[in-house]
JSON list of C-alpha atoms in Angstrom, two decimals:
[
{"chain": "A", "resi": 1, "resn": "ASN", "atom": "CA", "xyz": [-6.52, 33.23, -85.69]},
{"chain": "A", "resi": 2, "resn": "ALA", "atom": "CA", "xyz": [-6.56, 36.83, -85.35]},
{"chain": "A", "resi": 3, "resn": "GLY", "atom": "CA", "xyz": [-8.70, 38.41, -82.98]},
{"chain": "A", "resi": 4, "resn": "VAL", "atom": "CA", "xyz": [-10.56, 41.82, -83.51]},
{"chain": "A", "resi": 5, "resn": "MET", "atom": "CA", "xyz": [-8.33, 44.26, -85.12]},
{"chain": "A", "resi": 6, "resn": "GLN", "atom": "CA", "xyz": [-8.73, 47.99, -84.60]},
{"chain": "A", "resi": 7, "resn": "ASN", "atom": "CA", "xyz": [-6.78, 50.75, -86.22]},
{"chain": "A", "resi": 8, "resn": "PRO", "atom": "CA", "xyz": [-5.26, 52.97, -85.66]},
{"chain": "A", "resi": 9, "resn": "ARG", "atom": "CA", "xyz": [-4.30, 52.20, -81.98]},
{"chain": "A", "resi": 10, "resn": "HIS", "atom": "CA", "xyz": [-3.95, 56.14, -81.44]},
{"chain": "A", "resi": 11, "resn": "LEU", "atom": "CA", "xyz": [-5.44, 59.01, -83.33]},
{"chain": "A", "resi": 12, "resn": "VAL", "atom": "CA", "xyz": [-4.65, 62.49, -82.91]},
{"chain": "A", "resi": 13, "resn": "ARG", "atom": "CA", "xyz": [-6.97, 65.06, -84.51]},
{"chain": "A", "resi": 14, "resn": "ARG", "atom": "CA", "xyz": [-7.51, 68.74, -84.32]},
{"chain": "A", "resi": 15, "resn": "ARG", "atom": "CA", "xyz": [-10.87, 70.16, -83.69]},
{"chain": "A", "resi": 16, "resn": "GLY", "atom": "CA", "xyz": [-12.83, 70.31, -86.59]},
{"chain": "A", "resi": 17, "resn": "GLN", "atom": "CA", "xyz": [-11.00, 67.52, -88.39]},
{"chain": "A", "resi": 18, "resn": "GLU", "atom": "CA", "xyz": [-12.48, 64.13, -89.40]},
{"chain": "A", "resi": 19, "resn": "ALA", "atom": "CA", "xyz": [-11.69, 60.83, -87.66]},
{"chain": "A", "resi": 20, "resn": "ARG", "atom": "CA", "xyz": [-12.12, 57.42, -89.01]},
{"chain": "A", "resi": 21, "resn": "LEU", "atom": "CA", "xyz": [-11.58, 54.44, -86.95]},
{"chain": "A", "resi": 22, "resn": "ARG", "atom": "CA", "xyz": [-11.58, 50.85, -88.37]},
{"chain": "A", "resi": 23, "resn": "CYS", "atom": "CA", "xyz": [-12.47, 47.44, -87.06]},
{"chain": "A", "resi": 24, "resn": "SER", "atom": "CA", "xyz": [-11.90, 44.23, -88.73]},
{"chain": "A", "resi": 25, "resn": "PRO", "atom": "CA", "xyz": [-13.94, 41.57, -86.84]},
{"chain": "A", "resi": 26, "resn": "MET", "atom": "CA", "xyz": [-12.81, 38.12, -85.95]},
{"chain": "A", "resi": 27, "resn": "LYS", "atom": "CA", "xyz": [-12.93, 35.53, -89.08]},
{"chain": "A", "resi": 28, "resn": "GLY", "atom": "CA", "xyz": [-16.30, 34.30, -89.61]},
{"chain": "A", "resi": 29, "resn": "HIS", "atom": "CA", "xyz": [-18.06, 37.11, -87.41]},
{"chain": "A", "resi": 30, "resn": "SER", "atom": "CA", "xyz": [-20.82, 39.17, -89.05]},
{"chain": "A", "resi": 31, "resn": "HIS", "atom": "CA", "xyz": [-21.95, 41.28, -86.36]},
{"chain": "A", "resi": 32, "resn": "VAL", "atom": "CA", "xyz": [-19.99, 44.23, -85.05]},
{"chain": "A", "resi": 33, "resn": "TYR", "atom": "CA", "xyz": [-20.51, 46.48, -82.20]},
{"chain": "A", "resi": 34, "resn": "TRP", "atom": "CA", "xyz": [-18.92, 49.92, -81.10]},
{"chain": "A", "resi": 35, "resn": "TYR", "atom": "CA", "xyz": [-18.59, 51.32, -77.84]},
{"chain": "A", "resi": 36, "resn": "ARG", "atom": "CA", "xyz": [-16.91, 54.30, -76.22]},
{"chain": "A", "resi": 37, "resn": "GLN", "atom": "CA", "xyz": [-15.33, 54.79, -73.02]},
{"chain": "A", "resi": 38, "resn": "LEU", "atom": "CA", "xyz": [-14.62, 58.13, -71.27]},
{"chain": "A", "resi": 39, "resn": "PRO", "atom": "CA", "xyz": [-11.68, 58.16, -68.55]},
{"chain": "A", "resi": 40, "resn": "GLU", "atom": "CA", "xyz": [-12.72, 56.29, -65.51]},
{"chain": "A", "resi": 41, "resn": "GLU", "atom": "CA", "xyz": [-16.03, 55.42, -66.73]},
{"chain": "A", "resi": 42, "resn": "GLY", "atom": "CA", "xyz": [-17.49, 52.23, -68.03]},
{"chain": "A", "resi": 43, "resn": "LEU", "atom": "CA", "xyz": [-18.11, 51.50, -71.83]},
{"chain": "A", "resi": 44, "resn": "LYS", "atom": "CA", "xyz": [-21.21, 53.20, -73.42]},
{"chain": "A", "resi": 45, "resn": "PHE", "atom": "CA", "xyz": [-22.81, 51.20, -76.23]},
{"chain": "A", "resi": 46, "resn": "MET", "atom": "CA", "xyz": [-22.91, 53.31, -79.51]},
{"chain": "A", "resi": 47, "resn": "VAL", "atom": "CA", "xyz": [-24.00, 51.15, -82.44]},
{"chain": "A", "resi": 48, "resn": "TYR", "atom": "CA", "xyz": [-24.51, 47.54, -83.47]},
{"chain": "A", "resi": 49, "resn": "LEU", "atom": "CA", "xyz": [-24.31, 46.64, -87.35]},
{"chain": "A", "resi": 50, "resn": "GLN", "atom": "CA", "xyz": [-24.45, 43.61, -89.45]},
{"chain": "A", "resi": 51, "resn": "LYS", "atom": "CA", "xyz": [-22.99, 43.32, -92.95]},
{"chain": "A", "resi": 52, "resn": "GLU", "atom": "CA", "xyz": [-24.54, 46.24, -94.84]},
{"chain": "A", "resi": 53, "resn": "ASN", "atom": "CA", "xyz": [-27.17, 47.09, -91.96]},
{"chain": "A", "resi": 54, "resn": "ILE", "atom": "CA", "xyz": [-27.30, 49.29, -89.01]},
{"chain": "A", "resi": 55, "resn": "ILE", "atom": "CA", "xyz": [-29.46, 47.21, -86.39]},
{"chain": "A", "resi": 56, "resn": "ASP", "atom": "CA", "xyz": [-29.25, 49.39, -83.43]},
{"chain": "A", "resi": 57, "resn": "GLU", "atom": "CA", "xyz": [-27.94, 52.90, -83.25]},
{"chain": "A", "resi": 58, "resn": "SER", "atom": "CA", "xyz": [-29.68, 53.97, -80.24]},
{"chain": "A", "resi": 59, "resn": "GLY", "atom": "CA", "xyz": [-26.34, 54.92, -78.66]},
{"chain": "A", "resi": 60, "resn": "MET", "atom": "CA", "xyz": [-25.14, 57.11, -81.36]},
{"chain": "A", "resi": 61, "resn": "PRO", "atom": "CA", "xyz": [-24.92, 60.86, -81.01]},
{"chain": "A", "resi": 62, "resn": "LYS", "atom": "CA", "xyz": [-27.48, 62.44, -83.56]},
{"chain": "A", "resi": 63, "resn": "GLU", "atom": "CA", "xyz": [-25.00, 64.55, -85.24]},
{"chain": "A", "resi": 64, "resn": "ARG", "atom": "CA", "xyz": [-21.64, 64.04, -86.80]},
{"chain": "A", "resi": 65, "resn": "PHE", "atom": "CA", "xyz": [-21.28, 60.26, -85.93]},
{"chain": "A", "resi": 66, "resn": "SER", "atom": "CA", "xyz": [-21.86, 57.50, -88.50]},
{"chain": "A", "resi": 67, "resn": "ALA", "atom": "CA", "xyz": [-20.91, 53.92, -88.78]},
{"chain": "A", "resi": 68, "resn": "GLU", "atom": "CA", "xyz": [-20.96, 51.29, -91.63]},
{"chain": "A", "resi": 69, "resn": "PHE", "atom": "CA", "xyz": [-19.99, 47.95, -91.99]},
{"chain": "A", "resi": 70, "resn": "PRO", "atom": "CA", "xyz": [-19.90, 47.25, -95.72]},
{"chain": "A", "resi": 71, "resn": "LYS", "atom": "CA", "xyz": [-19.88, 43.82, -97.64]},
{"chain": "A", "resi": 72, "resn": "GLU", "atom": "CA", "xyz": [-16.14, 43.93, -97.99]},
{"chain": "A", "resi": 73, "resn": "GLY", "atom": "CA", "xyz": [-13.85, 45.38, -95.78]},
{"chain": "A", "resi": 74, "resn": "PRO", "atom": "CA", "xyz": [-13.71, 46.56, -91.98]},
{"chain": "A", "resi": 75, "resn": "SER", "atom": "CA", "xyz": [-16.47, 48.47, -90.29]},
{"chain": "A", "resi": 76, "resn": "ILE", "atom": "CA", "xyz": [-15.86, 52.18, -90.07]},
{"chain": "A", "resi": 77, "resn": "LEU", "atom": "CA", "xyz": [-16.96, 54.52, -87.23]},
{"chain": "A", "resi": 78, "resn": "ARG", "atom": "CA", "xyz": [-16.70, 58.13, -88.67]},
{"chain": "A", "resi": 79, "resn": "ILE", "atom": "CA", "xyz": [-16.86, 61.27, -86.65]},
{"chain": "A", "resi": 80, "resn": "GLN", "atom": "CA", "xyz": [-17.19, 64.68, -88.29]},
{"chain": "A", "resi": 81, "resn": "GLN", "atom": "CA", "xyz": [-15.89, 67.94, -87.25]},
{"chain": "A", "resi": 82, "resn": "VAL", "atom": "CA", "xyz": [-14.54, 66.50, -84.05]},
{"chain": "A", "resi": 83, "resn": "VAL", "atom": "CA", "xyz": [-14.60, 68.36, -80.77]},
{"chain": "A", "resi": 84, "resn": "ARG", "atom": "CA", "xyz": [-12.52, 67.72, -77.39]},
{"chain": "A", "resi": 85, "resn": "GLY", "atom": "CA", "xyz": [-15.65, 66.14, -75.87]},
{"chain": "A", "resi": 86, "resn": "ASP", "atom": "CA", "xyz": [-14.90, 63.40, -78.57]},
{"chain": "A", "resi": 87, "resn": "SER", "atom": "CA", "xyz": [-11.61, 62.21, -76.90]},
{"chain": "A", "resi": 88, "resn": "ALA", "atom": "CA", "xyz": [-12.14, 58.79, -75.49]},
{"chain": "A", "resi": 89, "resn": "ALA", "atom": "CA", "xyz": [-11.14, 55.15, -76.20]},
{"chain": "A", "resi": 90, "resn": "TYR", "atom": "CA", "xyz": [-13.35, 53.55, -78.86]},
{"chain": "A", "resi": 91, "resn": "PHE", "atom": "CA", "xyz": [-13.77, 49.92, -78.76]},
{"chain": "A", "resi": 92, "resn": "CYS", "atom": "CA", "xyz": [-15.14, 47.72, -81.42]},
{"chain": "A", "resi": 93, "resn": "ALA", "atom": "CA", "xyz": [-16.42, 44.04, -80.69]},
{"chain": "A", "resi": 94, "resn": "SER", "atom": "CA", "xyz": [-17.84, 41.08, -82.80]},
{"chain": "A", "resi": 95, "resn": "SER", "atom": "CA", "xyz": [-19.88, 38.13, -82.41]},
{"chain": "A", "resi": 96, "resn": "LEU", "atom": "CA", "xyz": [-20.40, 35.17, -84.53]},
{"chain": "A", "resi": 97, "resn": "LEU", "atom": "CA", "xyz": [-24.26, 35.18, -84.08]},
{"chain": "A", "resi": 98, "resn": "GLN", "atom": "CA", "xyz": [-26.82, 37.28, -82.79]},
{"chain": "A", "resi": 99, "resn": "GLY", "atom": "CA", "xyz": [-27.71, 35.29, -79.67]},
{"chain": "A", "resi": 100, "resn": "SER", "atom": "CA", "xyz": [-31.09, 34.07, -78.80]},
{"chain": "A", "resi": 101, "resn": "GLY", "atom": "CA", "xyz": [-31.92, 36.10, -75.54]},
{"chain": "A", "resi": 102, "resn": "GLY", "atom": "CA", "xyz": [-28.36, 37.51, -75.01]},
{"chain": "A", "resi": 103, "resn": "GLY", "atom": "CA", "xyz": [-26.08, 34.42, -74.57]},
{"chain": "A", "resi": 104, "resn": "GLU", "atom": "CA", "xyz": [-23.74, 35.30, -77.13]},
{"chain": "A", "resi": 105, "resn": "LYS", "atom": "CA", "xyz": [-20.48, 36.49, -75.95]},
{"chain": "A", "resi": 106, "resn": "LEU", "atom": "CA", "xyz": [-18.62, 39.41, -77.67]},
{"chain": "A", "resi": 107, "resn": "PHE", "atom": "CA", "xyz": [-15.01, 39.80, -78.58]},
{"chain": "A", "resi": 108, "resn": "PHE", "atom": "CA", "xyz": [-13.08, 42.99, -78.27]},
{"chain": "A", "resi": 109, "resn": "GLY", "atom": "CA", "xyz": [-10.22, 44.79, -79.85]},
{"chain": "A", "resi": 110, "resn": "SER", "atom": "CA", "xyz": [-7.77, 46.78, -78.22]},
{"chain": "A", "resi": 111, "resn": "GLY", "atom": "CA", "xyz": [-9.31, 49.99, -78.90]},
{"chain": "A", "resi": 112, "resn": "THR", "atom": "CA", "xyz": [-8.54, 53.27, -80.73]},
{"chain": "A", "resi": 113, "resn": "GLN", "atom": "CA", "xyz": [-7.51, 56.12, -78.43]},
{"chain": "A", "resi": 114, "resn": "LEU", "atom": "CA", "xyz": [-8.72, 59.41, -79.92]},
{"chain": "A", "resi": 115, "resn": "SER", "atom": "CA", "xyz": [-7.18, 62.63, -78.78]},
{"chain": "A", "resi": 116, "resn": "VAL", "atom": "CA", "xyz": [-8.88, 65.81, -80.07]},
{"chain": "A", "resi": 117, "resn": "LEU", "atom": "CA", "xyz": [-6.40, 68.85, -79.62]},
{"chain": "B", "resi": 1, "resn": "ASP", "atom": "CA", "xyz": [-32.04, 47.51, -69.41]},
{"chain": "B", "resi": 2, "resn": "ALA", "atom": "CA", "xyz": [-31.90, 45.97, -66.11]},
{"chain": "B", "resi": 3, "resn": "LYS", "atom": "CA", "xyz": [-29.10, 47.27, -63.90]},
{"chain": "B", "resi": 4, "resn": "THR", "atom": "CA", "xyz": [-26.55, 45.72, -61.77]},
{"chain": "B", "resi": 5, "resn": "THR", "atom": "CA", "xyz": [-24.79, 46.89, -58.57]},
{"chain": "B", "resi": 6, "resn": "GLN", "atom": "CA", "xyz": [-21.06, 46.13, -57.99]},
{"chain": "B", "resi": 7, "resn": "PRO", "atom": "CA", "xyz": [-18.67, 47.26, -55.22]},
{"chain": "B", "resi": 8, "resn": "ASN", "atom": "CA", "xyz": [-16.48, 50.04, -56.61]},
{"chain": "B", "resi": 9, "resn": "SER", "atom": "CA", "xyz": [-13.25, 47.97, -55.54]},
{"chain": "B", "resi": 10, "resn": "MET", "atom": "CA", "xyz": [-11.97, 45.13, -53.86]},
{"chain": "B", "resi": 11, "resn": "GLU", "atom": "CA", "xyz": [-8.49, 43.91, -52.71]},
{"chain": "B", "resi": 12, "resn": "SER", "atom": "CA", "xyz": [-7.06, 40.33, -52.66]},
{"chain": "B", "resi": 13, "resn": "ASN", "atom": "CA", "xyz": [-3.99, 38.88, -51.83]},
{"chain": "B", "resi": 14, "resn": "GLU", "atom": "CA", "xyz": [-1.91, 36.80, -54.46]},
{"chain": "B", "resi": 15, "resn": "GLU", "atom": "CA", "xyz": [-3.01, 33.13, -54.64]},
{"chain": "B", "resi": 16, "resn": "GLU", "atom": "CA", "xyz": [-6.10, 33.49, -52.58]},
{"chain": "B", "resi": 17, "resn": "PRO", "atom": "CA", "xyz": [-9.67, 33.05, -53.90]},
{"chain": "B", "resi": 18, "resn": "VAL", "atom": "CA", "xyz": [-11.61, 36.26, -54.89]},
{"chain": "B", "resi": 19, "resn": "HIS", "atom": "CA", "xyz": [-15.42, 36.48, -54.52]},
{"chain": "B", "resi": 20, "resn": "LEU", "atom": "CA", "xyz": [-16.78, 39.21, -56.52]},
{"chain": "B", "resi": 21, "resn": "PRO", "atom": "CA", "xyz": [-20.41, 40.03, -55.97]},
{"chain": "B", "resi": 22, "resn": "CYS", "atom": "CA", "xyz": [-23.18, 41.25, -58.16]},
{"chain": "B", "resi": 23, "resn": "ASN", "atom": "CA", "xyz": [-26.63, 42.34, -57.40]},
{"chain": "B", "resi": 24, "resn": "HIS", "atom": "CA", "xyz": [-29.25, 42.52, -60.12]},
{"chain": "B", "resi": 25, "resn": "SER", "atom": "CA", "xyz": [-32.51, 42.39, -58.37]},
{"chain": "B", "resi": 26, "resn": "THR", "atom": "CA", "xyz": [-34.52, 43.44, -61.36]},
{"chain": "B", "resi": 27, "resn": "ILE", "atom": "CA", "xyz": [-33.16, 40.72, -63.64]},
{"chain": "B", "resi": 28, "resn": "SER", "atom": "CA", "xyz": [-36.04, 39.25, -65.95]},
{"chain": "B", "resi": 29, "resn": "GLY", "atom": "CA", "xyz": [-36.37, 35.44, -66.54]},
{"chain": "B", "resi": 30, "resn": "THR", "atom": "CA", "xyz": [-34.54, 35.46, -70.02]},
{"chain": "B", "resi": 31, "resn": "ASP", "atom": "CA", "xyz": [-31.65, 37.75, -68.99]},
{"chain": "B", "resi": 32, "resn": "TYR", "atom": "CA", "xyz": [-28.23, 36.22, -69.03]},
{"chain": "B", "resi": 33, "resn": "ILE", "atom": "CA", "xyz": [-25.52, 37.29, -66.56]},
{"chain": "B", "resi": 34, "resn": "HIS", "atom": "CA", "xyz": [-22.18, 38.04, -68.30]},
{"chain": "B", "resi": 35, "resn": "TRP", "atom": "CA", "xyz": [-18.89, 38.96, -66.38]},
{"chain": "B", "resi": 36, "resn": "TYR", "atom": "CA", "xyz": [-16.31, 40.48, -68.41]},
{"chain": "B", "resi": 37, "resn": "ARG", "atom": "CA", "xyz": [-13.10, 42.00, -67.33]},
{"chain": "B", "resi": 38, "resn": "GLN", "atom": "CA", "xyz": [-10.76, 44.85, -68.56]},
{"chain": "B", "resi": 39, "resn": "LEU", "atom": "CA", "xyz": [-7.29, 45.02, -68.15]},
{"chain": "B", "resi": 40, "resn": "PRO", "atom": "CA", "xyz": [-5.49, 48.30, -68.12]},
{"chain": "B", "resi": 41, "resn": "SER", "atom": "CA", "xyz": [-5.03, 49.85, -71.48]},
{"chain": "B", "resi": 42, "resn": "GLN", "atom": "CA", "xyz": [-7.06, 46.94, -73.30]},
{"chain": "B", "resi": 43, "resn": "GLY", "atom": "CA", "xyz": [-10.47, 46.07, -74.43]},
{"chain": "B", "resi": 44, "resn": "PRO", "atom": "CA", "xyz": [-12.92, 44.16, -72.26]},
{"chain": "B", "resi": 45, "resn": "GLU", "atom": "CA", "xyz": [-12.05, 40.50, -72.13]},
{"chain": "B", "resi": 46, "resn": "TYR", "atom": "CA", "xyz": [-15.13, 37.71, -71.67]},
{"chain": "B", "resi": 47, "resn": "VAL", "atom": "CA", "xyz": [-14.87, 35.96, -68.54]},
{"chain": "B", "resi": 48, "resn": "ILE", "atom": "CA", "xyz": [-17.92, 33.82, -68.14]},
{"chain": "B", "resi": 49, "resn": "HIS", "atom": "CA", "xyz": [-21.58, 33.92, -68.57]},
{"chain": "B", "resi": 50, "resn": "GLY", "atom": "CA", "xyz": [-24.76, 31.90, -67.45]},
{"chain": "B", "resi": 51, "resn": "LEU", "atom": "CA", "xyz": [-28.50, 31.85, -66.99]},
{"chain": "B", "resi": 52, "resn": "THR", "atom": "CA", "xyz": [-29.65, 29.72, -64.09]},
{"chain": "B", "resi": 53, "resn": "SER", "atom": "CA", "xyz": [-27.29, 27.36, -63.24]},
{"chain": "B", "resi": 54, "resn": "ASN", "atom": "CA", "xyz": [-23.55, 27.75, -61.66]},
{"chain": "B", "resi": 55, "resn": "VAL", "atom": "CA", "xyz": [-21.01, 27.62, -64.44]},
{"chain": "B", "resi": 56, "resn": "ASN", "atom": "CA", "xyz": [-17.20, 26.79, -64.38]},
{"chain": "B", "resi": 57, "resn": "ASN", "atom": "CA", "xyz": [-14.66, 27.54, -67.00]},
{"chain": "B", "resi": 58, "resn": "ARG", "atom": "CA", "xyz": [-10.93, 27.48, -66.94]},
{"chain": "B", "resi": 59, "resn": "MET", "atom": "CA", "xyz": [-10.98, 31.38, -65.99]},
{"chain": "B", "resi": 60, "resn": "ALA", "atom": "CA", "xyz": [-13.42, 31.41, -63.22]},
{"chain": "B", "resi": 61, "resn": "SER", "atom": "CA", "xyz": [-16.65, 29.93, -61.79]},
{"chain": "B", "resi": 62, "resn": "LEU", "atom": "CA", "xyz": [-20.09, 31.84, -61.77]},
{"chain": "B", "resi": 63, "resn": "ALA", "atom": "CA", "xyz": [-22.31, 31.21, -58.61]},
{"chain": "B", "resi": 64, "resn": "ILE", "atom": "CA", "xyz": [-25.94, 32.28, -59.47]},
{"chain": "B", "resi": 65, "resn": "ALA", "atom": "CA", "xyz": [-28.38, 32.74, -56.33]},
{"chain": "B", "resi": 66, "resn": "GLU", "atom": "CA", "xyz": [-31.50, 30.64, -56.61]},
{"chain": "B", "resi": 67, "resn": "ASP", "atom": "CA", "xyz": [-33.74, 33.69, -56.96]},
{"chain": "B", "resi": 68, "resn": "ARG", "atom": "CA", "xyz": [-31.24, 34.94, -59.74]},
{"chain": "B", "resi": 69, "resn": "LYS", "atom": "CA", "xyz": [-31.25, 38.26, -57.82]},
{"chain": "B", "resi": 70, "resn": "SER", "atom": "CA", "xyz": [-27.48, 38.22, -57.28]},
{"chain": "B", "resi": 71, "resn": "SER", "atom": "CA", "xyz": [-24.46, 36.32, -58.61]},
{"chain": "B", "resi": 72, "resn": "THR", "atom": "CA", "xyz": [-20.82, 35.98, -57.56]},
{"chain": "B", "resi": 73, "resn": "LEU", "atom": "CA", "xyz": [-17.56, 35.62, -59.75]},
{"chain": "B", "resi": 74, "resn": "ILE", "atom": "CA", "xyz": [-15.29, 33.42, -58.20]},
{"chain": "B", "resi": 75, "resn": "LEU", "atom": "CA", "xyz": [-11.42, 33.41, -59.17]},
{"chain": "B", "resi": 76, "resn": "HIS", "atom": "CA", "xyz": [-10.04, 30.51, -57.38]},
{"chain": "B", "resi": 77, "resn": "ARG", "atom": "CA", "xyz": [-6.42, 31.64, -57.22]},
{"chain": "B", "resi": 78, "resn": "ALA", "atom": "CA", "xyz": [-5.93, 35.43, -57.78]},
{"chain": "B", "resi": 79, "resn": "THR", "atom": "CA", "xyz": [-2.62, 36.18, -59.72]},
{"chain": "B", "resi": 80, "resn": "LEU", "atom": "CA", "xyz": [-1.28, 39.55, -60.38]},
{"chain": "B", "resi": 81, "resn": "ARG", "atom": "CA", "xyz": [-2.48, 39.21, -64.02]},
{"chain": "B", "resi": 82, "resn": "ASP", "atom": "CA", "xyz": [-5.96, 39.26, -62.47]},
{"chain": "B", "resi": 83, "resn": "ALA", "atom": "CA", "xyz": [-5.77, 42.87, -61.42]},
{"chain": "B", "resi": 84, "resn": "ALA", "atom": "CA", "xyz": [-8.58, 44.64, -63.71]},
{"chain": "B", "resi": 85, "resn": "VAL", "atom": "CA", "xyz": [-11.94, 45.98, -63.78]},
{"chain": "B", "resi": 86, "resn": "TYR", "atom": "CA", "xyz": [-14.69, 43.49, -63.56]},
{"chain": "B", "resi": 87, "resn": "TYR", "atom": "CA", "xyz": [-18.07, 44.14, -65.08]},
{"chain": "B", "resi": 88, "resn": "CYS", "atom": "CA", "xyz": [-21.20, 42.10, -64.44]},
{"chain": "B", "resi": 89, "resn": "ILE", "atom": "CA", "xyz": [-23.78, 42.79, -66.96]},
{"chain": "B", "resi": 90, "resn": "LEU", "atom": "CA", "xyz": [-27.15, 41.40, -67.90]},
{"chain": "B", "resi": 91, "resn": "SER", "atom": "CA", "xyz": [-28.12, 40.81, -71.41]},
{"chain": "B", "resi": 92, "resn": "GLY", "atom": "CA", "xyz": [-31.33, 39.43, -72.79]},
{"chain": "B", "resi": 93, "resn": "ARG", "atom": "CA", "xyz": [-33.38, 42.07, -74.80]},
{"chain": "B", "resi": 94, "resn": "THR", "atom": "CA", "xyz": [-34.84, 40.50, -77.90]},
{"chain": "B", "resi": 95, "resn": "GLY", "atom": "CA", "xyz": [-32.78, 40.94, -80.93]},
{"chain": "B", "resi": 96, "resn": "ALA", "atom": "CA", "xyz": [-29.97, 42.72, -79.44]},
{"chain": "B", "resi": 97, "resn": "ASN", "atom": "CA", "xyz": [-26.53, 41.65, -78.04]},
{"chain": "B", "resi": 98, "resn": "ASN", "atom": "CA", "xyz": [-25.20, 45.16, -76.76]},
{"chain": "B", "resi": 99, "resn": "LEU", "atom": "CA", "xyz": [-24.18, 45.12, -73.22]},
{"chain": "B", "resi": 100, "resn": "PHE", "atom": "CA", "xyz": [-24.79, 47.74, -70.82]},
{"chain": "B", "resi": 101, "resn": "PHE", "atom": "CA", "xyz": [-21.42, 48.28, -68.83]},
{"chain": "B", "resi": 102, "resn": "GLY", "atom": "CA", "xyz": [-21.63, 49.79, -65.66]},
{"chain": "B", "resi": 103, "resn": "THR", "atom": "CA", "xyz": [-18.46, 51.14, -63.49]},
{"chain": "B", "resi": 104, "resn": "GLY", "atom": "CA", "xyz": [-17.63, 47.48, -62.43]},
{"chain": "B", "resi": 105, "resn": "THR", "atom": "CA", "xyz": [-15.32, 46.58, -59.58]},
{"chain": "B", "resi": 106, "resn": "ARG", "atom": "CA", "xyz": [-11.77, 47.44, -59.68]},
{"chain": "B", "resi": 107, "resn": "LEU", "atom": "CA", "xyz": [-9.72, 44.30, -58.36]},
{"chain": "B", "resi": 108, "resn": "THR", "atom": "CA", "xyz": [-6.26, 44.91, -56.81]},
{"chain": "B", "resi": 109, "resn": "VAL", "atom": "CA", "xyz": [-4.24, 41.83, -56.39]},
{"chain": "B", "resi": 110, "resn": "ILE", "atom": "CA", "xyz": [-1.56, 42.23, -53.48]},
{"chain": "B", "resi": 111, "resn": "PRO", "atom": "CA", "xyz": [1.76, 40.24, -54.00]}
]
């Protein structure tokens, strides 16, 4: 019964390159969330997706960042033309259902640590 | 989003109970109170959540004040593996499950 799987665990990119972070939710989960965590800070919500739909992207930077959750395969967080300020830990979480009133619990992956040189 | 206030850090001796407080004075009637914890170099882990009544599970207990403006996470016997950052979070926006993580409380367990 695998949990939320994220890969790669560590990703190093040079400025201007693209970063692709992958997340496979728990089996049976159709809701995926991406969070970013800067050093010594709490997690910041980025985007919430269901299969083939973006439900809430209010936390996504307006440029260079995009996310998808296709019908088949993992969810992808894509960062184009990375800059040093993108260096952070990126966490993915999944849930079984969209909870009514917020009672649903999230299951998190171990994260991808992105380092931009 | 309604905000929570937690102490930055707390210490506990191993095998003693730990009470982690959280204030949420602007909580709305439909907000759930969630607790997650984050061990070093790992993703957050669900601990417990509740709405109005106190809750118990194998990891911890959640005591919710009668007016719901505060709550306390109780670890009955702290172990070294409980050393983590504990986040108290409110969730309740209609149609959304995303959680707002503050800076949490860093719990240090002393052997």
